[in-house]
Tab-separated table of N, CA and C in Angstrom:
chain	number	residue	atom	x	y	z
A	571	ASP	N	0.770	-1.171	0.099
A	571	ASP	CA	-0.003	0.063	0.002
A	571	ASP	C	0.766	1.156	0.057
A	572	GLY	N	2.258	1.095	0.121
A	572	GLY	CA	2.906	2.223	-0.019
A	572	GLY	C	3.305	3.009	1.493
A	573	SER	N	2.855	2.533	2.465
A	573	SER	CA	2.869	3.054	3.689
A	573	SER	C	4.473	2.829	4.435
A	574	LEU	N	4.701	3.408	5.121
A	574	LEU	CA	6.108	3.424	5.711
A	574	LEU	C	6.084	2.949	6.977
A	575	ASP	N	6.834	1.884	7.563
A	575	ASP	CA	6.800	1.397	8.992
A	575	ASP	C	7.645	2.290	9.789
A	576	PRO	N	7.301	2.850	10.932
A	576	PRO	CA	8.336	3.821	11.807
A	576	PRO	C	9.418	2.678	12.228
A	577	VAL	N	10.705	3.127	12.128
A	577	VAL	CA	11.855	2.337	12.811
A	577	VAL	C	12.425	2.971	14.020
A	578	ALA	N	11.928	4.153	14.481
A	578	ALA	CA	12.227	4.658	15.707
A	578	ALA	C	11.263	6.045	15.914
A	579	GLU	N	11.264	6.685	17.062
A	579	GLU	CA	10.573	7.806	17.262
A	579	GLU	C	11.822	8.918	17.779
A	580	LEU	N	11.587	10.018	17.100
A	580	LEU	CA	12.716	11.146	17.173
A	580	LEU	C	12.108	11.878	18.685
A	581	ALA	N	13.184	12.008	19.456
A	581	ALA	CA	12.760	12.638	20.665
A	581	ALA	C	13.062	14.013	20.966
A	582	PRO	N	12.399	15.047	21.431
A	582	PRO	CA	12.690	16.152	21.627
A	582	PRO	C	14.070	16.492	22.304
A	583	GLY	N	14.722	17.593	21.941
A	583	GLY	CA	15.858	17.809	22.615
A	583	GLY	C	17.144	17.230	22.202
A	584	VAL	N	17.096	16.354	21.349
A	584	VAL	CA	18.108	15.445	20.798
A	584	VAL	C	18.413	15.788	19.294
A	585	TRP	N	19.834	15.925	19.058
A	585	TRP	CA	20.097	16.389	17.522
A	585	TRP	C	20.357	14.992	16.802
A	586	TYR	N	19.815	15.411	15.688
A	586	TYR	CA	19.893	14.465	14.711
A	586	TYR	C	20.564	15.003	13.322
A	587	LEU	N	21.022	14.065	12.553
A	587	LEU	CA	21.823	14.624	11.337
A	587	LEU	C	20.928	14.499	10.151
A	588	ALA	N	20.696	15.604	9.480
A	588	ALA	CA	19.706	15.546	8.436
A	588	ALA	C	20.890	14.915	7.076
A	589	VAL	N	20.709	13.884	6.685
A	589	VAL	CA	21.565	13.364	5.578
A	589	VAL	C	21.336	13.868	4.157
A	590	GLU	N	20.039	13.884	3.935
A	590	GLU	CA	19.828	14.485	2.504
A	590	GLU	C	18.139	14.480	2.301
A	591	ARG	N	17.944	15.240	1.317
A	591	ARG	CA	16.458	15.596	1.057
A	591	ARG	C	15.949	14.808	0.020
A	592	ARG	N	14.741	14.181	0.145
A	592	ARG	CA	13.962	13.327	-0.702
A	592	ARG	C	12.758	13.755	-0.860
A	593	GLY	N	12.521	14.436	-1.827
A	593	GLY	CA	10.960	15.055	-2.135
A	593	GLY	C	10.729	15.739	-0.953
A	594	ALA	N	9.425	15.539	-0.281
A	594	ALA	CA	8.996	16.479	0.814
A	594	ALA	C	9.596	16.021	2.109
A	595	GLY	N	10.289	14.818	2.212
A	595	GLY	CA	10.996	14.370	3.355
A	595	GLY	C	12.535	14.566	3.542
A	596	THR	N	13.116	13.962	4.737
A	596	THR	CA	14.556	14.233	4.893
A	596	THR	C	14.844	12.817	5.361
A	597	VAL	N	16.083	12.369	5.079
A	597	VAL	CA	16.878	11.080	5.654
A	597	VAL	C	17.660	11.844	6.813
A	598	VAL	N	17.359	11.153	7.935
A	598	VAL	CA	18.018	11.603	9.153
A	598	VAL	C	18.844	10.350	9.812
A	599	ALA	N	19.850	10.547	10.490
A	599	ALA	CA	20.446	9.566	11.370
A	599	ALA	C	20.845	9.901	12.573
A	600	TYR	N	20.910	8.985	13.597
A	600	TYR	CA	21.300	9.396	14.768
A	600	TYR	C	22.591	9.700	14.938
A	601	GLU	N	22.971	10.472	15.889
A	601	GLU	CA	24.253	11.005	16.290
A	601	GLU	C	25.341	10.012	16.165
A	602	ASP	N	25.136	8.814	16.841
A	602	ASP	CA	26.057	7.844	16.581
A	602	ASP	C	25.948	6.786	15.547
A	603	GLY	N	25.089	7.207	14.414
A	603	GLY	CA	25.093	6.439	13.196
A	603	GLY	C	24.384	5.247	13.372
A	604	SER	N	23.757	4.842	14.669
A	604	SER	CA	23.018	3.522	14.736
A	604	SER	C	21.945	3.235	14.082
A	605	LYS	N	21.049	4.579	13.767
A	605	LYS	CA	20.077	4.086	12.774
A	605	LYS	C	19.798	5.597	12.024
A	606	ARG	N	19.026	4.866	10.801
A	606	ARG	CA	18.663	6.042	9.784
A	606	ARG	C	17.308	5.823	9.348
A	607	GLY	N	16.601	6.957	9.060
A	607	GLY	CA	15.178	6.984	8.852
A	607	GLY	C	14.813	7.970	8.097
A	608	PHE	N	13.487	8.022	7.539
A	608	PHE	CA	13.048	9.068	6.799
A	608	PHE	C	12.130	9.864	7.494
A	609	VAL	N	12.011	11.173	7.631
A	609	VAL	CA	11.102	12.241	8.302
A	609	VAL	C	10.276	12.669	7.368
A	610	LEU	N	9.137	12.667	7.262
A	610	LEU	CA	8.084	13.409	6.292
A	610	LEU	C	7.865	14.807	6.752
A	611	ASP	N	7.382	14.700	7.972
A	611	ASP	CA	6.840	15.929	8.615
A	611	ASP	C	8.093	16.880	9.426
A	612	MET	N	8.539	17.720	8.765
A	612	MET	CA	9.747	18.577	9.403
A	612	MET	C	9.142	19.724	10.082
A	613	THR	N	7.921	19.822	10.213
A	613	THR	CA	7.172	21.047	10.995
A	613	THR	C	7.785	21.247	12.418
A	614	GLY	N	8.203	22.594	12.757
A	614	GLY	CA	8.728	22.782	13.942
A	614	GLY	C	10.149	22.400	14.443
A	615	ILE	N	10.774	21.849	13.260
A	615	ILE	CA	12.264	21.093	13.508
A	615	ILE	C	13.159	22.476	13.728
A	616	GLN	N	13.880	22.476	14.758
A	616	GLN	CA	15.015	23.336	14.748
A	616	GLN	C	16.211	22.887	14.323
A	617	ARG	N	16.667	23.912	13.381
A	617	ARG	CA	18.032	23.522	12.665
A	617	ARG	C	19.182	23.998	13.545
A	618	GLY	N	20.139	23.199	13.494
A	618	GLY	CA	21.507	23.596	14.408
A	618	GLY	C	22.662	23.739	13.395
A	619	ASP	N	22.286	24.179	12.071
A	619	ASP	CA	23.499	24.451	11.336
A	619	ASP	C	23.953	25.793	11.238
A	620	ASP	N	23.577	26.673	12.113
A	620	ASP	CA	23.967	28.160	12.137
A	620	ASP	C	25.604	28.110	12.543
A	621	GLU	N	25.913	27.148	13.398
A	621	GLU	CA	27.264	27.126	13.484
A	621	GLU	C	28.002	26.390	13.006
A	622	VAL	N	27.476	25.023	12.104
A	622	VAL	CA	28.221	24.372	11.590
A	622	VAL	C	27.981	24.652	9.719
A	623	GLU	N	29.018	24.771	9.240
A	623	GLU	CA	29.051	25.018	7.674
A	623	GLU	C	29.829	24.441	6.911
A	624	ALA	N	29.865	23.956	5.801
A	624	ALA	CA	30.798	23.322	5.168
A	624	ALA	C	31.822	24.105	4.943
A	625	PRO	N	33.314	23.718	5.471
A	625	PRO	CA	34.211	24.556	5.244
A	625	PRO	C	34.658	24.849	3.839
A	626	ALA	N	35.186	26.211	3.654
A	626	ALA	CA	35.546	26.652	2.266
A	626	ALA	C	36.663	25.884	1.879
A	627	GLU	N	36.888	25.664	0.597
A	627	GLU	CA	38.051	25.165	0.062
A	627	GLU	C	39.191	26.005	0.355
A	628	PRO	N	40.231	25.761	1.034
A	628	PRO	CA	41.252	26.526	1.602
A	628	PRO	C	42.099	27.200	0.590
A	629	ASP	N	42.516	26.429	-0.523
A	629	ASP	CA	43.107	27.338	-1.675
A	629	ASP	C	42.189	27.879	-2.706
A	630	PHE	N	41.203	28.159	-2.504
A	630	PHE	CA	40.283	28.740	-3.456
A	630	PHE	C	40.449	30.258	-3.619
A	631	GLU	N	40.487	30.645	-4.864
A	631	GLU	CA	40.939	31.915	-5.292
A	631	GLU	C	39.573	32.479	-5.933
A	632	PRO	N	39.007	33.511	-5.552
A	632	PRO	CA	37.690	33.877	-6.321
A	632	PRO	C	38.004	34.360	-7.862
A	633	PHE	N	37.300	34.052	-8.695
A	633	PHE	CA	37.321	34.296	-10.172
A	633	PHE	C	36.220	34.701	-10.790
A	634	TRP	N	36.319	35.490	-12.058
A	634	TRP	CA	35.153	35.785	-12.826
A	634	TRP	C	34.972	34.678	-13.687
A	635	PHE	N	33.571	34.617	-14.046
A	635	PHE	CA	33.192	33.664	-15.175
A	635	PHE	C	32.002	34.046	-15.716
A	636	ALA	N	31.633	33.292	-16.854
A	636	ALA	CA	30.459	33.491	-17.602
A	636	ALA	C	29.836	32.015	-17.705
A	637	VAL	N	28.729	31.962	-17.831
A	637	VAL	CA	27.738	30.772	-18.132
A	637	VAL	C	27.447	30.583	-19.634
A	638	PRO	N	27.597	29.421	-20.345
A	638	PRO	CA	27.160	29.261	-21.633
A	638	PRO	C	25.725	29.288	-21.879
A	639	VAL	N	24.955	28.861	-20.934
A	639	VAL	CA	23.383	28.925	-21.274
A	639	VAL	C	22.872	29.372	-19.783
A	640	ARG	N	21.535	29.806	-19.856
A	640	ARG	CA	20.901	30.152	-18.791
A	640	ARG	C	21.041	29.267	-17.457
A	641	ARG	N	21.346	29.650	-16.233
A	641	ARG	CA	21.588	28.712	-15.320
A	641	ARG	C	20.715	29.385	-13.966
A	642	PRO	N	20.098	28.468	-13.201
A	642	PRO	CA	19.389	28.909	-11.922
A	642	PRO	C	20.633	29.288	-10.939
A	643	LEU	N	20.299	30.289	-10.064
A	643	LEU	CA	20.869	30.751	-9.082
A	643	LEU	C	20.182	30.068	-7.823
A	644	MET	N	20.562	29.323	-7.016
A	644	MET	CA	19.755	28.777	-5.992
A	644	MET	C	20.207	29.452	-4.371
A	645	SER	N	19.238	29.132	-3.894
A	645	SER	CA	19.266	29.920	-2.376
A	645	SER	C	20.539	29.059	-1.928
A	646	GLU	N	21.197	29.567	-0.601
A	646	GLU	CA	22.224	28.810	0.016
A	646	GLU	C	21.698	27.741	1.108
A	647	THR	N	20.313	27.956	1.216
A	647	THR	CA	19.885	26.997	2.324
A	647	THR	C	19.480	25.773	1.916
A	648	GLU	N	19.238	24.836	2.805
A	648	GLU	CA	18.926	23.523	2.423
A	648	GLU	C	17.718	23.404	1.336
A	649	GLU	N	16.737	24.133	1.365
A	649	GLU	CA	15.594	23.994	0.702
A	649	GLU	C	16.003	24.444	-0.834
A	650	GLN	N	16.973	24.907	-1.292
A	650	GLN	CA	17.398	25.117	-2.520
A	650	GLN	C	16.781	25.578	-3.305
A	651	GLN	N	15.962	26.896	-3.174
A	651	GLN	CA	14.966	27.601	-3.770
A	651	GLN	C	15.830	28.281	-4.948
A	652	GLU	N	15.119	28.577	-5.992
A	652	GLU	CA	15.706	29.500	-6.995
A	652	GLU	C	15.618	30.937	-6.744
A	653	VAL	N	16.721	31.597	-6.769
A	653	VAL	CA	16.500	32.933	-5.987
A	653	VAL	C	16.832	34.059	-7.250
A	654	GLY	N	17.215	33.489	-8.376
A	654	GLY	CA	17.833	34.397	-9.580
A	654	GLY	C	18.234	33.406	-10.668
A	655	GLU	N	18.976	33.976	-11.633
A	655	GLU	CA	19.441	33.293	-12.914
A	655	GLU	C	20.650	34.081	-13.125
A	656	LEU	N	21.540	33.217	-13.896
A	656	LEU	CA	22.872	33.580	-14.435
A	656	LEU	C	22.462	33.361	-15.959
A	657	LEU	N	22.866	34.552	-16.624
A	657	LEU	CA	22.653	34.492	-18.188
A	657	LEU	C	24.022	34.541	-18.759
A	658	PRO	N	24.061	33.985	-19.998
A	658	PRO	CA	25.269	33.981	-20.863
A	658	PRO	C	25.807	35.489	-21.162
A	659	ASN	N	26.995	35.682	-21.437
A	659	ASN	CA	27.663	36.964	-21.730
A	659	ASN	C	27.618	37.898	-20.541
A	660	ILE	N	27.563	37.427	-19.236
A	660	ILE	CA	27.535	38.545	-18.291
A	660	ILE	C	28.508	37.800	-17.260
A	661	TRP	N	29.315	38.895	-16.827
A	661	TRP	CA	30.357	38.083	-15.753
A	661	TRP	C	29.904	38.195	-14.317
A	662	TYR	N	30.118	36.943	-13.757
A	662	TYR	CA	29.729	36.818	-12.165
A	662	TYR	C	31.019	36.390	-11.507
A	663	LEU	N	31.151	36.799	-10.437
A	663	LEU	CA	32.294	36.456	-9.224
A	663	LEU	C	32.117	35.087	-8.578
A	664	ALA	N	32.749	34.181	-8.662
A	664	ALA	CA	32.744	33.094	-7.642
A	664	ALA	C	33.603	33.366	-6.567
A	665	VAL	N	32.996	33.385	-5.540
A	665	VAL	CA	33.557	33.895	-4.216
A	665	VAL	C	33.931	32.578	-3.227
A	666	GLU	N	33.389	31.595	-3.421
A	666	GLU	CA	33.576	30.336	-2.560
A	666	GLU	C	33.389	29.004	-3.500
A	667	LYS	N	34.135	28.028	-3.174
A	667	LYS	CA	33.845	26.592	-3.795
A	667	LYS	C	33.201	26.097	-2.507
A	668	ARG	N	31.763	25.313	-2.844
A	668	ARG	CA	31.248	24.591	-1.816
A	668	ARG	C	30.709	23.453	-2.596
A	669	GLU	N	31.067	22.119	-2.541
A	669	GLU	CA	30.595	21.057	-3.053
A	669	GLU	C	28.954	21.126	-3.095
A	670	PRO	N	28.397	20.796	-4.216
A	670	PRO	CA	28.862	20.441	-5.559
A	670	PRO	C	29.074	21.474	-6.418
A	671	GLY	N	29.150	22.721	-5.932
A	671	GLY	CA	29.144	23.716	-6.887
A	671	GLY	C	29.921	25.007	-6.407
A	672	LEU	N	29.553	26.170	-6.717
A	672	LEU	CA	30.161	27.645	-6.392
A	672	LEU	C	29.093	28.201	-5.633
A	673	ILE	N	29.535	29.106	-4.772
A	673	ILE	CA	28.928	30.381	-4.213
A	673	ILE	C	29.340	31.670	-5.081
A	674	VAL	N	28.319	32.372	-5.774
A	674	VAL	CA	28.437	33.208	-6.740
A	674	VAL	C	27.770	34.774	-6.155
A	675	ARG	N	28.347	35.542	-6.544
A	675	ARG	CA	27.994	37.109	-6.353
A	675	ARG	C	27.583	37.627	-7.712
A	676	SER	N	26.523	37.977	-7.939
A	676	SER	CA	26.101	38.898	-8.982
A	676	SER	C	26.572	40.203	-9.330
A	677	GLN	N	26.330	40.925	-10.186
A	677	GLN	CA	26.881	42.441	-10.565
A	677	GLN	C	26.046	43.117	-9.695
A	678	ASP	N	24.820	42.841	-9.252
A	678	ASP	CA	24.122	43.573	-8.415
A	678	ASP	C	24.065	43.225	-6.793
A	679	GLY	N	25.067	42.304	-6.649
A	679	GLY	CA	25.308	42.021	-5.217
A	679	GLY	C	24.678	40.756	-4.512
A	680	HIS	N	23.704	40.207	-5.312
A	680	HIS	CA	23.058	39.135	-4.796
A	680	HIS	C	23.873	37.740	-4.881
A	681	THR	N	24.054	36.971	-3.897
A	681	THR	CA	24.703	35.818	-3.863
A	681	THR	C	23.771	34.461	-3.849
A	682	GLY	N	24.267	33.361	-4.324
A	682	GLY	CA	23.551	32.295	-4.414
A	682	GLY	C	24.567	31.308	-4.611
A	683	PHE	N	23.891	29.847	-4.899
A	683	PHE	CA	24.702	28.742	-5.109
A	683	PHE	C	24.317	28.228	-6.616
A	684	LEU	N	25.439	28.131	-7.316
A	684	LEU	CA	25.370	27.520	-8.501
A	684	LEU	C	25.795	26.253	-8.717
A	685	LEU	N	24.814	25.368	-9.008
A	685	LEU	CA	25.114	23.970	-8.889
A	685	LEU	C	25.890	23.485	-10.179
A	686	ASP	N	25.158	23.821	-11.222
A	686	ASP	CA	25.820	23.420	-12.533
A	686	ASP	C	26.921	24.088	-13.228
A	687	THR	N	28.404	23.701	-12.786
A	687	THR	CA	29.412	24.609	-13.308
A	687	THR	C	29.873	24.091	-14.578
A	688	SER	N	29.305	23.097	-15.270
A	688	SER	CA	29.984	22.658	-16.673
A	688	SER	C	29.876	23.517	-17.677
A	689	GLY	N	30.948	23.747	-18.236
A	689	GLY	CA	31.026	24.779	-19.383
A	689	GLY	C	31.377	26.073	-19.096
A	690	ILE	N	31.530	26.575	-17.834
A	690	ILE	CA	31.788	27.878	-17.525
A	690	ILE	C	33.112	28.420	-18.175
A	691	GLN	N	32.875	29.691	-18.477
A	691	GLN	CA	34.199	30.286	-19.244
A	691	GLN	C	34.692	31.272	-17.971
A	692	ARG	N	35.977	30.871	-17.569
A	692	ARG	CA	36.759	31.704	-16.571
A	692	ARG	C	37.165	32.785	-17.212
A	693	GLY	N	37.264	33.922	-16.522
A	693	GLY	CA	37.790	35.301	-16.958
A	693	GLY	C	39.141	35.670	-16.428
């Protein structure tokens, strides 16, 4: 029937690791790695990523680049919502490498996440 069986119950006040997004839900793991599960309802979840951020690549040097075709500029949050677009023949500044893409600053000062870096022209 497509229903999911609970494998555990998440307790208030305990930190869990959000491993990946899948559709409307999130795969989470216990801190010790003992269990993984799928959480459908994320209502009221407190995120603890304010202090934990993916480290920037240590030897990264910012560079100017252009895209070959229109590319979406995504928010830097986990929700990955489109916040703008990058257009061909315009120069953008890559300010940080963060897997799997680049943090980009547009000429009007907006920043976002470029996921598809294939075919970019470095300036």
